[in-house]
Coordinates of C-alpha atoms in Angstrom, one line a residue:
M1330 CA 2.3 -7.3 60.9
V1331 CA -0.9 -8.2 62.6
S1332 CA -1.4 -11.9 61.9
N1333 CA 0.4 -15.2 61.5
R1334 CA -0.1 -14.9 57.8
C1335 CA 1.9 -11.6 57.8
K1336 CA 4.7 -13.3 59.7
M1337 CA 4.8 -16.1 57.2
A1338 CA 4.9 -13.6 54.3
V1339 CA 7.9 -11.8 55.9
K1340 CA 9.7 -15.1 56.6
E1341 CA 9.2 -16.1 52.9
E1342 CA 10.6 -12.7 51.7
L1343 CA 13.6 -13.0 54.0
K1344 CA 14.3 -16.5 52.7
K1345 CA 14.1 -15.3 49.1
L1346 CA 16.7 -12.7 49.9
K1347 CA 18.8 -15.3 51.7
L1348 CA 18.6 -13.4 54.9
H1349 CA 18.7 -15.4 58.1
F1350 CA 16.4 -14.4 60.9
M1351 CA 16.4 -15.1 64.6
V1352 CA 13.0 -13.6 65.4
V1353 CA 9.9 -12.8 63.3
E1354 CA 7.2 -11.5 65.6
L1355 CA 4.3 -9.2 65.0
G1356 CA 5.8 -5.9 64.1
E1357 CA 9.4 -7.0 64.7
V1358 CA 12.1 -8.8 62.8
E1359 CA 15.6 -9.6 64.0
I1360 CA 18.0 -10.5 61.2
M1361 CA 21.3 -12.3 61.9
E1362 CA 23.4 -10.4 59.2
N1363 CA 24.0 -6.8 58.7
I1364 CA 22.1 -6.0 55.5
S1365 CA 23.3 -3.7 52.8
M1366 CA 21.3 -0.8 51.5
D1367 CA 20.5 -2.8 48.3
Q1368 CA 19.2 -5.7 50.4
R1369 CA 17.2 -3.3 52.5
Q1370 CA 15.6 -1.7 49.4
L1371 CA 14.8 -5.2 47.9
L1372 CA 13.2 -6.2 51.2
K1373 CA 11.2 -3.0 51.3
V1374 CA 9.9 -3.5 47.8
A1375 CA 9.1 -7.2 48.4
L1376 CA 7.2 -6.3 51.6
L1377 CA 5.2 -3.6 49.9
D1378 CA 4.2 -6.1 47.2
S1379 CA 2.9 -8.3 50.0
G1380 CA 0.9 -5.4 51.5
L1381 CA 3.4 -4.8 54.3
E1382 CA 5.7 -1.9 55.1
L1383 CA 9.3 -1.7 56.3
M1384 CA 9.4 0.9 59.0
D1385 CA 12.5 2.9 59.9
D1386 CA 10.9 5.6 62.1
K1387 CA 11.1 4.8 65.8
K1388 CA 7.7 6.4 66.5
S1389 CA 6.0 4.5 63.8
M1390 CA 7.6 1.3 65.1
L1391 CA 6.3 2.0 68.6
I1392 CA 2.8 2.7 67.3
E1393 CA 2.9 -0.7 65.5
K1394 CA 4.1 -2.4 68.7
I1395 CA 1.2 -0.8 70.6
K1396 CA -1.3 -2.1 68.0
N1397 CA 0.2 -5.5 68.1
V1398 CA 0.1 -5.7 71.9
I1399 CA -3.6 -4.7 71.8
I1400 CA -4.4 -7.2 69.0
Q1401 CA -2.6 -10.0 70.8
M1402 CA -4.5 -9.2 74.0
V1403 CA -7.9 -8.9 72.4
H1404 CA -7.8 -11.6 69.8
H1405 CA -5.3 -14.2 71.0
T1406 CA -5.1 -14.2 74.8
V1407 CA -7.0 -17.0 76.4
E1408 CA -7.2 -15.8 80.0
P1409 CA -8.2 -12.1 80.7
I1410 CA -5.3 -9.9 81.7
K1411 CA -5.7 -9.3 85.5
I1412 CA -3.7 -6.0 85.7
N1413 CA -4.8 -2.6 84.5
F1414 CA -4.2 -2.4 80.7
S1415 CA -2.3 0.8 80.9
D1416 CA 0.2 -0.9 83.3
Y1417 CA 0.3 -4.0 81.1
L1418 CA 1.1 -1.9 78.0
S1419 CA 3.8 0.1 79.8
Q1420 CA 5.4 -3.2 81.0
Q1421 CA 5.2 -4.8 77.6
L1422 CA 6.7 -1.8 75.8
D1423 CA 8.9 -0.4 78.6
H1424 CA 7.5 3.1 78.2
D1425 CA 5.4 5.4 80.4
Y1426 CA 1.7 5.0 79.5
T1427 CA 1.1 8.7 79.2
Y1428 CA 3.9 8.9 76.5
L1429 CA 2.4 5.9 74.7
S1430 CA -1.1 7.3 74.9
N1431 CA -0.1 10.8 73.7
L1432 CA 2.0 9.4 70.8
F1433 CA -0.8 7.0 69.7
S1434 CA -3.4 9.8 69.7
E1435 CA -1.2 12.2 67.9
V1436 CA -0.2 9.7 65.1
Q1437 CA -3.4 7.7 64.8
G1438 CA -6.0 10.4 65.4
T1439 CA -7.8 8.2 68.0
T1440 CA -7.1 7.1 71.5
I1441 CA -5.7 3.8 72.6
E1442 CA -8.9 3.2 74.5
Q1443 CA -11.0 3.7 71.3
F1444 CA -8.6 1.4 69.4
I1445 CA -9.1 -1.3 72.1
I1446 CA -12.9 -0.8 72.1
S1447 CA -13.0 -1.2 68.4
H1448 CA -11.1 -4.5 68.5
K1449 CA -13.0 -5.8 71.5
T1450 CA -16.3 -5.1 69.6
E1451 CA -15.1 -7.0 66.6
R1452 CA -14.0 -9.9 68.8
I1453 CA -17.4 -9.9 70.6
K1454 CA -19.1 -10.1 67.2
E1455 CA -17.0 -13.0 66.3
L1456 CA -17.7 -14.8 69.6
I1457 CA -21.4 -14.1 69.2
I1458 CA -21.4 -15.6 65.7
Y1459 CA -19.5 -18.7 66.8
G1460 CA -22.3 -19.2 69.3
E1461 CA -20.1 -21.3 71.7
L1462 CA -20.3 -18.8 74.6
N1463 CA -23.2 -16.9 76.1
I1464 CA -23.1 -13.2 76.7
T1465 CA -22.1 -13.6 80.3
E1466 CA -19.1 -15.9 79.3
I1467 CA -18.1 -13.4 76.6
A1468 CA -18.2 -10.5 79.1
W1469 CA -15.9 -12.5 81.4
K1470 CA -13.6 -13.6 78.5
M1471 CA -13.3 -10.0 77.2
N1472 CA -12.6 -8.7 80.7
Y1473 CA -15.8 -6.6 81.2
S1474 CA -16.9 -5.8 84.7
S1475 CA -20.5 -6.9 83.8
V1476 CA -22.8 -7.9 81.0
A1477 CA -24.4 -4.5 81.3
H1478 CA -21.0 -2.8 80.6
L1479 CA -20.3 -5.0 77.6
S1480 CA -23.8 -4.4 76.2
S1481 CA -23.6 -0.7 76.7
Q1482 CA -20.3 -0.4 75.0
F1483 CA -21.3 -2.8 72.2
K1484 CA -24.5 -0.8 71.5
K1485 CA -22.5 2.5 71.5
V1486 CA -20.2 1.1 68.7
T1487 CA -22.6 -0.9 66.7
G1488 CA -26.0 0.6 67.4
L1489 CA -27.3 -2.8 68.4
S1490 CA -27.5 -4.8 71.6
P1491 CA -25.5 -8.1 71.6
S1492 CA -28.8 -10.0 71.6
H1493 CA -30.2 -8.0 68.6
F1494 CA -26.9 -8.6 66.8
K1495 CA -27.2 -12.3 67.4
Q1496 CA -30.8 -12.3 66.1
L1497 CA -29.7 -10.4 62.9
K1498 CA -27.0 -13.0 62.4
D1499 CA -29.5 -15.8 62.8
K1500 CA -31.9 -14.1 60.3
R1501 CA -29.1 -13.7 57.7
R1502 CA -28.6 -17.4 57.5
N1503 CA -31.5 -19.7 56.6
P1504 CA -31.6 -23.5 56.7
I1505 CA -31.4 -25.0 53.2
E1506 CA -34.9 -26.3 53.5
E1507 CA -36.2 -22.8 54.2
I1508 CA -34.5 -21.0 51.2
G1509 CA -37.1 -19.8 48.7
K1510 CA -40.1 -20.2 51.1
Q1511 CA -42.1 -17.2 52.3

């Protein structure tokens, strides 16, 4: 589960099966009852129909938790996290970062760092398109040490500088009165 919409879908499926839950968080559900194998199978099928997966494997569950912490940090945290991200992730998941990093790379075929960079890049695109913040403010919000660092990383991923990306966005949308003119 990577969004509030996913959480709502899970809650709805649990209600349909008359299962009571205490917690439905990104990647985690705590059900009040012990569920039977039949209920578990019904839940599994219902979640698959919603595009979600019921995971039993502890390693897969930990990978999902890593992803969810990253997504929460990049897309939903208002203030930048002030501690080293590896320490933050270790604290959040109560595991050694080296173990988390090796497991993630083994299962996902990419590093945690690359996963974070991909999400940060998408978030930066979103913030550029919103146009509410300038690049300096975006760099601070996204916890970059400088605008140059943000720009360099953004260009490596997208092939464009943030300012060029912004110009492309502006060119893709034309004022109504300009449509059809050349």
